[in-house]
Tab-separated table of C-alpha atoms in Angstrom:
chain	number	residue	atom	x	y	z
A	3	ILE	CA	161.637	153.623	101.372
A	4	GLY	CA	163.807	154.764	104.263
A	5	LYS	CA	163.736	157.579	106.813
A	6	TYR	CA	167.418	158.383	106.642
A	7	ASN	CA	167.139	161.582	108.701
A	8	GLY	CA	164.668	160.035	111.106
A	9	SER	CA	161.536	161.796	109.819
A	10	GLU	CA	161.315	162.185	106.015
A	11	SER	CA	160.618	159.192	103.771
A	12	CYS	CA	163.010	158.836	100.849
A	13	LEU	CA	162.596	156.612	97.814
A	14	THR	CA	165.676	154.514	97.069
A	15	ALA	CA	166.344	152.594	93.853
A	16	ALA	CA	169.226	150.720	92.234
A	17	THR	CA	170.079	151.353	88.575
A	18	THR	CA	171.603	149.147	85.914
A	19	GLY	CA	174.615	151.470	85.937
A	20	ASP	CA	175.847	150.277	89.374
A	21	LYS	CA	174.407	153.324	91.139
A	22	VAL	CA	171.872	153.863	93.893
A	23	ILE	CA	169.456	156.803	93.617
A	24	ILE	CA	167.964	158.416	96.723
A	25	HIS	CA	165.036	160.792	96.198
A	26	ASN	CA	163.852	163.021	99.051
A	27	PRO	CA	160.725	164.918	97.907
A	28	HIS	CA	160.796	167.144	101.005
A	29	LYS	CA	164.337	168.420	100.562
A	30	LYS	CA	164.889	171.955	99.311
A	31	GLY	CA	167.122	172.284	96.288
A	32	ASN	CA	168.506	169.110	94.752
A	33	GLN	CA	166.191	166.282	95.815
A	34	VAL	CA	168.138	163.445	94.170
A	35	SER	CA	171.386	161.956	95.498
A	36	LEU	CA	173.549	159.406	93.685
A	37	LEU	CA	175.720	156.775	95.319
A	38	ASN	CA	178.313	155.035	93.148
A	39	VAL	CA	178.642	151.381	94.099
A	40	ASN	CA	180.899	150.278	91.206
A	41	GLN	CA	179.443	146.767	91.413
A	42	GLY	CA	176.212	145.246	90.224
A	43	VAL	CA	173.563	145.804	92.900
A	44	ASN	CA	171.598	142.632	93.730
A	45	ALA	CA	169.542	143.908	96.667
A	46	ILE	CA	168.789	147.073	98.634
A	47	CYS	CA	166.931	147.528	101.909
A	48	ALA	CA	166.409	150.234	104.522
A	49	GLY	CA	165.704	149.858	108.236
A	50	ARG	CA	166.784	150.680	111.761
A	51	LEU	CA	169.778	148.629	112.841
A	52	ASN	CA	170.863	150.749	115.829
A	53	GLN	CA	168.089	150.967	118.418
A	54	GLU	CA	169.690	154.096	119.889
A	55	ASP	CA	169.513	155.913	116.531
A	56	ASP	CA	166.138	156.800	115.019
A	57	LYS	CA	167.620	157.026	111.505
A	58	ASP	CA	167.270	154.202	108.981
A	59	VAL	CA	170.374	152.577	107.533
A	60	LEU	CA	170.688	151.883	103.814
A	61	LEU	CA	171.905	148.351	103.060
A	62	ILE	CA	173.315	147.509	99.622
A	63	GLY	CA	174.100	143.932	98.583
A	64	THR	CA	176.312	142.838	95.678
A	65	ALA	CA	177.631	139.489	94.451
A	66	SER	CA	180.369	139.478	97.105
A	67	ASN	CA	179.761	142.255	99.683
A	68	ILE	CA	177.247	144.073	101.829
A	69	LEU	CA	177.489	147.785	102.601
A	70	ALA	CA	175.689	149.497	105.497
A	71	TYR	CA	175.553	153.204	104.682
A	72	HIS	CA	174.471	156.098	106.916
A	73	VAL	CA	172.846	158.446	104.413
A	74	ASP	CA	172.390	161.391	106.787
A	75	ASN	CA	176.071	161.358	107.855
A	76	ASN	CA	177.313	160.352	104.382
A	77	SER	CA	179.473	157.611	105.902
A	78	ASP	CA	179.907	153.847	105.836
A	79	ILE	CA	178.802	151.996	108.959
A	80	PHE	CA	180.360	148.717	107.862
A	81	TYR	CA	181.463	146.983	104.679
A	82	LYS	CA	181.654	143.207	104.862
A	83	GLU	CA	182.594	140.470	102.465
A	84	VAL	CA	179.875	137.836	101.947
A	85	ALA	CA	181.356	134.720	100.393
A	86	ASP	CA	177.999	133.299	99.297
A	87	GLY	CA	176.821	136.551	97.747
A	88	VAL	CA	173.794	138.703	98.530
A	89	ASN	CA	170.509	137.940	96.770
A	90	VAL	CA	168.051	139.483	99.210
A	91	ILE	CA	168.125	141.589	102.407
A	92	THR	CA	165.529	142.197	105.100
A	93	VAL	CA	165.819	144.060	108.415
A	94	GLY	CA	164.109	143.305	111.711
A	95	HIS	CA	164.061	141.351	114.966
A	96	LEU	CA	164.509	137.580	114.757
A	97	GLY	CA	163.414	135.292	117.567
A	98	SER	CA	164.725	136.174	121.018
A	99	MET	CA	167.650	138.254	119.737
A	100	GLU	CA	167.539	141.691	121.357
A	101	THR	CA	169.073	143.743	118.550
A	102	PRO	CA	167.721	144.135	114.999
A	103	LEU	CA	169.603	142.274	112.292
A	104	ALA	CA	170.200	142.773	108.597
A	105	LEU	CA	169.377	139.276	107.354
A	106	VAL	CA	171.137	138.376	104.111
A	107	GLY	CA	170.200	135.467	101.854
A	108	GLY	CA	172.870	134.038	99.563
A	109	ASN	CA	173.924	130.746	98.039
A	110	CYS	CA	172.630	128.109	100.488
A	111	SER	CA	173.243	130.360	103.500
A	112	ILE	CA	171.653	133.096	105.611
A	113	GLN	CA	173.676	135.604	107.650
A	114	GLY	CA	172.503	138.199	110.139
A	115	PHE	CA	174.560	141.377	110.704
A	116	ASP	CA	174.066	143.823	113.582
A	117	TRP	CA	174.782	147.559	113.351
A	118	LEU	CA	178.448	147.022	114.262
A	119	GLY	CA	178.978	144.613	111.384
A	120	ASN	CA	179.143	141.505	113.570
A	121	ASP	CA	177.275	138.419	112.362
A	122	PRO	CA	175.639	136.822	115.439
A	123	PHE	CA	173.359	134.778	113.189
A	124	TRP	CA	174.377	132.284	110.520
A	125	THR	CA	172.715	129.179	109.178
A	126	VAL	CA	172.540	127.056	106.052
A	127	THR	CA	169.573	126.206	103.873
A	128	GLY	CA	168.888	123.903	100.951
A	129	ASP	CA	169.532	126.068	97.889
A	130	ASN	CA	170.069	129.558	96.543
A	131	VAL	CA	167.996	131.923	98.724
A	132	LYS	CA	165.849	134.311	96.672
A	133	SER	CA	163.387	135.745	99.235
A	134	LEU	CA	163.073	136.396	102.972
A	135	ALA	CA	160.277	137.584	105.264
A	136	LEU	CA	159.899	137.998	109.029
A	137	VAL	CA	156.586	136.643	110.385
A	138	ASP	CA	155.324	135.555	113.806
A	139	PHE	CA	154.552	132.119	112.397
A	140	ASP	CA	153.770	130.251	115.624
A	141	HIS	CA	151.973	133.081	117.521
A	142	ASP	CA	154.599	133.262	120.296
A	143	GLY	CA	155.219	137.009	119.978
A	144	GLN	CA	158.609	136.520	118.284
A	145	ASN	CA	159.449	136.651	114.602
A	146	GLU	CA	160.331	133.567	112.618
A	147	LEU	CA	162.172	133.762	109.295
A	148	VAL	CA	160.410	132.537	106.150
A	149	VAL	CA	162.932	131.532	103.476
A	150	GLY	CA	162.166	130.890	99.807
A	151	SER	CA	164.763	129.251	97.592
A	152	ASP	CA	165.383	127.838	94.123
A	153	ASP	CA	164.675	124.234	95.188
A	154	TYR	CA	160.906	124.987	95.401
A	155	GLU	CA	160.994	124.813	99.214
A	156	LEU	CA	159.551	127.233	101.766
A	157	ARG	CA	161.355	126.863	105.090
A	158	ILE	CA	160.410	128.432	108.422
A	159	PHE	CA	163.372	129.120	110.722
A	160	LYS	CA	162.974	129.712	114.438
A	161	GLU	CA	166.351	131.343	114.816
A	162	ASP	CA	168.644	128.650	113.339
A	163	ALA	CA	166.243	125.686	113.624
A	164	ILE	CA	163.792	124.682	110.878
A	165	ILE	CA	160.307	124.228	112.360
A	166	ALA	CA	158.301	123.793	109.136
A	167	GLU	CA	158.779	123.121	105.428
A	168	MET	CA	156.368	123.438	102.503
A	169	THR	CA	157.024	122.340	98.935
A	170	GLU	CA	155.871	124.531	96.049
A	171	THR	CA	155.822	123.925	92.299
A	172	GLU	CA	158.474	126.470	91.272
A	173	ALA	CA	161.252	128.622	92.688
A	174	ILE	CA	160.009	131.143	95.275
A	175	THR	CA	160.866	134.630	94.055
A	176	ALA	CA	159.176	136.939	96.599
A	177	LEU	CA	157.771	136.822	100.137
A	178	VAL	CA	155.907	139.299	102.352
A	179	GLY	CA	154.676	138.941	105.929
A	180	PHE	CA	151.252	140.007	107.213
A	181	GLN	CA	150.365	141.181	110.705
A	182	ASN	CA	147.924	138.294	111.233
A	183	HIS	CA	150.581	135.557	111.103
A	184	LYS	CA	150.060	134.936	107.383
A	185	PHE	CA	152.549	135.470	104.576
A	186	GLY	CA	152.268	135.970	100.829
A	187	TYR	CA	154.497	134.357	98.238
A	188	ALA	CA	155.253	134.511	94.515
A	189	LEU	CA	156.702	131.826	92.252
A	190	ALA	CA	158.775	132.018	89.086
A	191	ASN	CA	155.886	130.582	87.014
A	192	GLY	CA	153.543	133.515	87.764
A	193	THR	CA	151.772	132.069	90.806
A	194	VAL	CA	150.942	134.236	93.829
A	195	GLY	CA	149.159	133.183	96.994
A	196	VAL	CA	148.895	133.343	100.766
A	197	TYR	CA	149.774	130.821	103.465
A	198	ASP	CA	148.056	130.715	106.854
A	199	LYS	CA	150.598	128.813	108.921
A	200	MET	CA	151.274	125.629	106.901
A	201	GLN	CA	147.984	125.712	104.991
A	202	ARG	CA	147.670	127.519	101.694
A	203	ALA	CA	144.683	129.883	101.941
A	204	TRP	CA	144.510	130.508	98.189
A	205	ARG	CA	146.619	130.989	95.089
A	206	VAL	CA	146.210	132.227	91.518
A	207	LYS	CA	148.377	131.860	88.441
A	208	SER	CA	149.097	134.342	85.654
A	209	LYS	CA	150.912	134.128	82.343
A	210	ASN	CA	152.989	137.098	83.563
A	211	SER	CA	155.584	136.894	86.320
A	212	ALA	CA	155.096	138.496	89.717
A	213	GLU	CA	158.005	140.872	90.315
A	214	ASN	CA	157.217	142.292	93.779
A	215	LEU	CA	154.913	141.813	96.757
A	216	ALA	CA	153.718	144.113	99.541
A	217	CYS	CA	150.898	144.146	102.098
A	218	TYR	CA	148.614	147.146	102.598
A	219	ASP	CA	145.047	147.720	103.804
A	220	LEU	CA	143.633	149.322	100.662
A	221	ASP	CA	139.912	148.966	101.329
A	222	GLY	CA	140.004	150.087	104.979
A	223	ASP	CA	138.508	146.901	106.433
A	224	GLY	CA	141.364	146.409	108.892
A	225	VAL	CA	142.787	143.428	106.965
A	226	GLU	CA	145.853	143.864	104.779
A	227	GLU	CA	145.633	142.986	101.089
A	228	LEU	CA	148.341	141.288	99.056
A	229	VAL	CA	149.614	143.855	96.538
A	230	THR	CA	151.478	142.458	93.518
A	231	GLY	CA	153.542	144.167	90.828
A	232	TRP	CA	153.689	142.235	87.549
A	233	SER	CA	156.059	142.038	84.596
A	234	ASN	CA	153.409	143.501	82.259
A	235	GLY	CA	153.069	146.645	84.400
A	236	LYS	CA	149.893	145.570	86.186
A	237	VAL	CA	149.429	146.349	89.875
A	238	ASP	CA	146.676	144.512	91.722
A	239	ALA	CA	145.556	144.063	95.315
A	240	ARG	CA	143.870	140.855	96.462
A	241	ASN	CA	141.978	140.058	99.627
A	242	SER	CA	144.413	138.086	101.784
A	243	ARG	CA	141.647	135.719	102.927
A	244	THR	CA	139.997	134.890	99.597
A	245	GLY	CA	142.274	136.076	96.789
A	246	GLU	CA	139.531	138.302	95.350
A	247	VAL	CA	140.826	141.342	93.432
A	248	VAL	CA	139.832	144.595	95.153
A	249	PHE	CA	141.993	147.002	93.118
A	250	ARG	CA	143.986	147.075	89.906
A	251	ASP	CA	145.995	149.568	87.869
A	252	ILE	CA	148.398	149.354	84.958
A	253	LEU	CA	151.779	151.012	84.448
A	254	SER	CA	153.392	151.531	81.046
A	255	GLN	CA	156.461	149.444	81.956
A	256	PRO	CA	157.166	146.342	84.094
A	257	VAL	CA	156.939	146.977	87.827
A	258	ALA	CA	160.347	147.281	89.520
A	259	GLY	CA	159.151	147.710	93.113
A	260	ILE	CA	156.102	147.843	95.397
A	261	LEU	CA	156.729	149.813	98.597
A	262	THR	CA	154.821	151.144	101.598
A	263	GLY	CA	155.547	154.298	103.609
A	264	ASP	CA	154.447	157.861	104.337
A	265	TYR	CA	156.094	159.282	101.237
A	266	THR	CA	153.994	162.481	101.196
A	267	GLN	CA	154.401	163.206	104.935
A	268	SER	CA	150.592	163.283	105.277
A	269	GLY	CA	150.525	161.173	108.418
A	270	ARG	CA	149.112	158.201	106.505
A	271	THR	CA	150.961	155.302	104.905
A	272	GLN	CA	150.757	155.065	101.132
A	273	ILE	CA	151.684	152.296	98.748
A	274	LEU	CA	154.023	153.139	95.877
A	275	ALA	CA	154.414	151.322	92.567
A	276	CYS	CA	157.632	152.014	90.662
A	277	SER	CA	158.190	150.936	87.064
A	278	GLN	CA	161.492	150.028	85.438
A	279	ALA	CA	161.292	153.250	83.428
A	280	GLY	CA	161.206	155.337	86.624
A	281	GLU	CA	157.463	156.065	86.795
A	282	VAL	CA	156.174	156.233	90.383
A	283	ARG	CA	152.500	156.047	91.349
A	284	GLY	CA	151.159	156.321	94.870
A	285	TYR	CA	147.866	155.026	96.266
A	286	ASP	CA	146.056	155.105	99.584
A	287	GLN	CA	142.549	154.397	100.846
A	288	SER	CA	141.226	157.829	99.826
A	289	SER	CA	142.398	157.466	96.209
A	290	LEU	CA	140.325	154.367	95.520
A	291	ASN	CA	136.820	154.511	94.106
A	292	LYS	CA	135.752	151.605	96.251
A	293	GLU	CA	132.010	152.077	95.810
A	294	GLY	CA	132.197	152.208	92.016
A	295	SER	CA	134.614	149.306	91.935
A	296	VAL	CA	132.351	147.181	94.128
A	297	GLN	CA	129.305	148.058	92.017
A	298	SER	CA	131.028	147.227	88.732
A	299	ASP	CA	132.303	143.941	90.145
A	300	ALA	CA	128.806	143.077	91.380
A	301	VAL	CA	127.258	143.840	87.967
A	302	ARG	CA	129.919	141.771	86.220
A	303	ASP	CA	129.400	138.824	88.587
A	304	LEU	CA	125.621	138.970	88.162
A	305	PHE	CA	125.938	139.082	84.367
A	306	THR	CA	128.272	136.082	84.430
A	307	LYS	CA	125.845	134.152	86.624
A	308	LYS	CA	122.972	135.065	84.301
A	309	GLN	CA	124.841	133.761	81.269
A	310	SER	CA	125.759	130.552	83.096
A	311	LEU	CA	122.180	129.962	84.236
A	312	LEU	CA	120.777	130.604	80.758
A	313	MET	CA	123.294	128.207	79.264
A	314	GLU	CA	122.527	125.567	81.891
A	315	LEU	CA	118.784	125.984	81.390
A	316	LYS	CA	119.209	125.560	77.646
A	317	ASN	CA	121.341	122.491	78.246
A	318	TYR	CA	118.700	120.803	80.410
A	319	THR	CA	115.706	121.489	78.135
A	320	SER	CA	114.162	118.387	76.605
A	321	ASP	CA	113.173	119.947	73.283
A	322	GLY	CA	115.218	117.545	71.223
A	323	GLU	CA	118.225	119.796	70.749
A	324	PRO	CA	121.340	117.708	70.092
A	325	SER	CA	123.424	119.838	72.483
A	326	GLY	CA	121.431	118.933	75.612
A	327	ILE	CA	122.358	116.065	77.935
A	328	PRO	CA	119.940	114.056	80.104
A	329	ALA	CA	119.314	115.537	83.533
A	330	ASN	CA	120.326	112.281	85.240
A	331	THR	CA	123.816	112.232	83.673
A	332	GLN	CA	126.486	111.311	86.196
A	333	LEU	CA	130.265	111.250	85.993
A	334	LEU	CA	131.888	108.092	87.370
A	335	THR	CA	135.517	107.849	88.431
A	336	GLU	CA	137.779	104.903	89.193
A	337	ILE	CA	141.413	105.080	90.283
A	338	SER	CA	143.747	102.106	89.895
A	339	VAL	CA	147.441	101.251	89.524
A	340	SER	CA	148.696	100.076	86.132
A	341	THR	CA	152.040	98.470	85.349
A	342	GLY	CA	151.807	99.794	81.794
A	343	THR	CA	149.599	99.745	78.716
A	344	LYS	CA	150.134	100.039	74.975
A	345	GLU	CA	149.099	103.687	75.042
A	346	ASN	CA	150.994	104.487	78.278
A	347	PRO	CA	153.989	102.176	78.793
A	348	GLY	CA	155.548	102.161	82.223
A	349	GLY	CA	153.949	102.148	85.647
A	350	HIS	CA	151.370	104.826	86.362
A	351	ILE	CA	148.149	105.623	88.162
A	352	GLU	CA	145.144	105.333	85.901
A	353	VAL	CA	142.079	107.516	86.426
A	354	LEU	CA	139.092	106.155	84.513
A	355	LEU	CA	136.383	108.719	83.796
A	356	SER	CA	133.044	107.603	82.350
A	357	THR	CA	129.401	108.629	82.113
A	358	ASN	CA	126.384	106.526	83.039
A	359	ASN	CA	124.658	106.882	79.664
A	360	GLN	CA	125.394	107.459	75.973
A	361	THR	CA	126.807	110.963	76.442
A	362	ILE	CA	130.429	111.493	75.451
A	363	ILE	CA	133.495	112.993	77.154
A	364	ARG	CA	134.927	115.637	74.835
A	365	THR	CA	137.727	117.183	76.894
A	366	VAL	CA	139.362	116.678	80.299
A	367	THR	CA	141.598	119.099	82.180
A	368	VAL	CA	143.572	117.881	85.191
A	369	PHE	CA	145.223	120.265	87.632
A	370	ALA	CA	147.790	118.887	90.093
A	371	GLU	CA	150.976	120.141	91.695
A	372	GLY	CA	154.294	118.847	90.493
A	373	ILE	CA	153.048	116.197	88.026
A	374	PHE	CA	152.793	118.129	84.759
A	375	GLU	CA	154.901	120.913	83.328
A	376	GLY	CA	152.801	124.016	83.877
A	377	GLU	CA	150.706	122.110	86.477
A	378	THR	CA	147.824	121.426	84.047
A	379	LEU	CA	147.134	118.532	81.646
A	380	VAL	CA	144.544	118.893	78.852
A	381	ILE	CA	143.268	115.779	77.033
A	382	HIS	CA	141.271	116.427	73.848
A	383	PRO	CA	140.687	113.197	71.867
A	384	ARG	CA	140.302	113.175	68.090
A	385	ASN	CA	136.758	113.119	66.757
A	386	ASP	CA	136.961	109.416	65.865
A	387	GLN	CA	138.224	108.534	69.364
A	388	VAL	CA	135.514	110.269	71.393
A	389	THR	CA	133.566	107.841	73.630
A	390	SER	CA	131.714	107.849	76.940
A	391	SER	CA	134.932	107.013	78.831
A	392	LEU	CA	138.470	108.332	78.983
A	393	ARG	CA	141.597	107.203	80.796
A	394	VAL	CA	144.120	109.596	82.330
A	395	ALA	CA	147.644	108.407	83.224
A	396	LEU	CA	149.346	110.088	86.197
A	397	VAL	CA	152.899	109.609	87.520
A	398	PRO	CA	153.381	111.338	90.909
A	399	PRO	CA	157.050	112.225	91.460
A	400	LYS	CA	156.929	111.621	95.231
A	401	ASP	CA	155.308	109.117	97.585
A	402	THR	CA	153.053	111.705	99.206
A	403	SER	CA	149.313	112.342	99.127
A	404	LEU	CA	148.232	114.609	96.294
A	405	ASP	CA	145.012	116.410	95.382
A	406	ILE	CA	143.982	116.315	91.724
A	407	HIS	CA	141.319	118.680	90.399
A	408	ILE	CA	139.477	117.461	87.296
A	409	ARG	CA	137.135	119.206	84.882
A	410	VAL	CA	135.251	117.040	82.392
A	411	PHE	CA	133.348	118.431	79.372
A	412	VAL	CA	130.359	116.152	78.653
A	413	GLY	CA	128.060	116.490	75.623
A	414	SER	CA	125.587	114.543	73.534
A	415	SER	CA	128.080	114.115	70.660
A	416	TRP	CA	131.521	115.251	69.598
A	417	SER	CA	129.962	117.896	67.325
A	418	SER	CA	127.971	119.553	70.130
A	419	GLU	CA	128.523	123.246	70.585
A	420	GLN	CA	127.546	123.190	74.250
A	421	PHE	CA	128.981	120.968	76.951
A	422	HIS	CA	128.192	120.417	80.600
A	423	VAL	CA	131.254	120.801	82.824
A	424	PHE	CA	131.644	118.395	85.733
A	425	GLU	CA	134.176	119.405	88.387
A	426	LEU	CA	135.567	117.015	90.980
A	427	THR	CA	138.523	116.628	93.297
A	428	ARG	CA	140.165	113.341	94.191
A	429	GLN	CA	143.059	112.609	96.526
A	430	LEU	CA	145.805	110.191	95.610
A	431	PRO	CA	146.984	108.519	98.847
A	432	CYS	CA	150.587	108.086	99.891
A	433	PHE	CA	152.433	105.297	98.057
A	434	SER	CA	149.711	105.192	95.407
A	435	MET	CA	152.242	104.078	92.782
A	436	TYR	CA	152.777	100.711	94.532
A	437	THR	CA	150.819	97.521	93.842
A	438	LEU	CA	150.943	93.905	94.993
A	439	PHE	CA	153.247	91.635	93.051
A	440	LYS	CA	151.371	89.058	90.982
A	441	GLY	CA	152.804	85.914	89.492
A	442	THR	CA	155.751	83.732	90.480
A	443	PRO	CA	157.791	85.342	93.269
A	444	PRO	CA	161.429	86.055	92.473
A	445	ALA	CA	164.197	83.895	93.901
A	446	ASN	CA	165.293	84.632	97.431
A	447	PRO	CA	168.236	87.058	97.523
A	448	SER	CA	171.624	85.515	98.185
A	449	SER	CA	173.067	88.538	99.963
A	450	PHE	CA	172.187	89.558	103.509
A	451	VAL	CA	173.130	91.852	106.371
A	452	SER	CA	173.432	91.014	110.064
A	453	PHE	CA	173.434	93.344	113.051
A	454	LYS	CA	172.910	93.358	116.822
A	455	LEU	CA	170.205	95.150	118.757
A	456	ASN	CA	171.317	96.143	122.229
A	457	GLU	CA	167.816	97.175	123.224
A	458	ARG	CA	165.031	94.789	124.093
A	459	ILE	CA	162.492	94.494	121.292
A	460	GLN	CA	159.027	95.467	122.507
């Protein structure tokens, strides 16, 4: 959405036919304008580049160029070649720079163009840049640049210096900044979440992919929600502090864009969801049935709790039912380093799970970042292999500390229809894959290196 004449919000979209459509709902006569680009459009963005002009500039990025177009004057402001291509564009102030910049993410590089077409900002990053967001990350009153790339890394740039890095489990496909120094992110595997500085506040994962992100205060509590558009057409808004869903809707086609702006000229900002088929839906605080939604969520939560309590009560009854487990059942864990076993050759970390009585472990699910494909491992032994203990082999890819979240299904026998679920979290320390060498030490190495230290050793 851009205010190309300084006052009226226009919806702008790129088509698969190398065109850009501009829709002005407040214009008399023909409300749709077409701009022929004659190249595949990778990114579009609108924002104020010239501080002395109150009109937004339309920025169009292709595989080799960026075009800054003045829609109201129907003229090019600048047209520049970008050797690394344009994957994503965002507009705003960065750090202590006085003028707004059009920040362009490409192949391992980020460029910043001012309204004259000069590039006062340029830096390199680790991989193909897919998402950018401006956020006051360190609370100093100036924007830092959050960069998401294909190498699973989130990097925070303070102008051209990296001040923080976070590693995710997949390529970062979308970013959005909040006013309270947080930012939301989406991954290629369907994960969305929110970071508060370097700490992840929450995250959820879906079988669908998150196509777009935006922030908007839907419930009127003064805190922006994370609004996500999904590949199955779903639009949902989650509390940025907890991840709880406060609103959802469904479009007939995959979501192509989630935008915010005063599209109806009502004096209030709306949020717009646009599908790939061209359907546009707008929402604001007045359009939400918050009371009914809260009531239905409360009833659903209470019903779920009731079912869980009834099931737990039935599980703990001592009426001789084979599905119950003793009330004093405990889950024991032991973590050790193994150089290899018959079942799991090669070095690994072994997590031994066992119960303190004759109950059996039917199934184990392990959730950890970066160890398993899909982030989750499910172990379900055959009926003739079910016992009161189970061993889980883990191979961390890096020598860093790692949290593993385990769920264990415990029952009286393998044929039980009801199981008690134990949940626990354990932390693997740094260098957990190393162990002391046992046996005869190897021969001393014959090669060596010599060097001089000019400083006095303390």
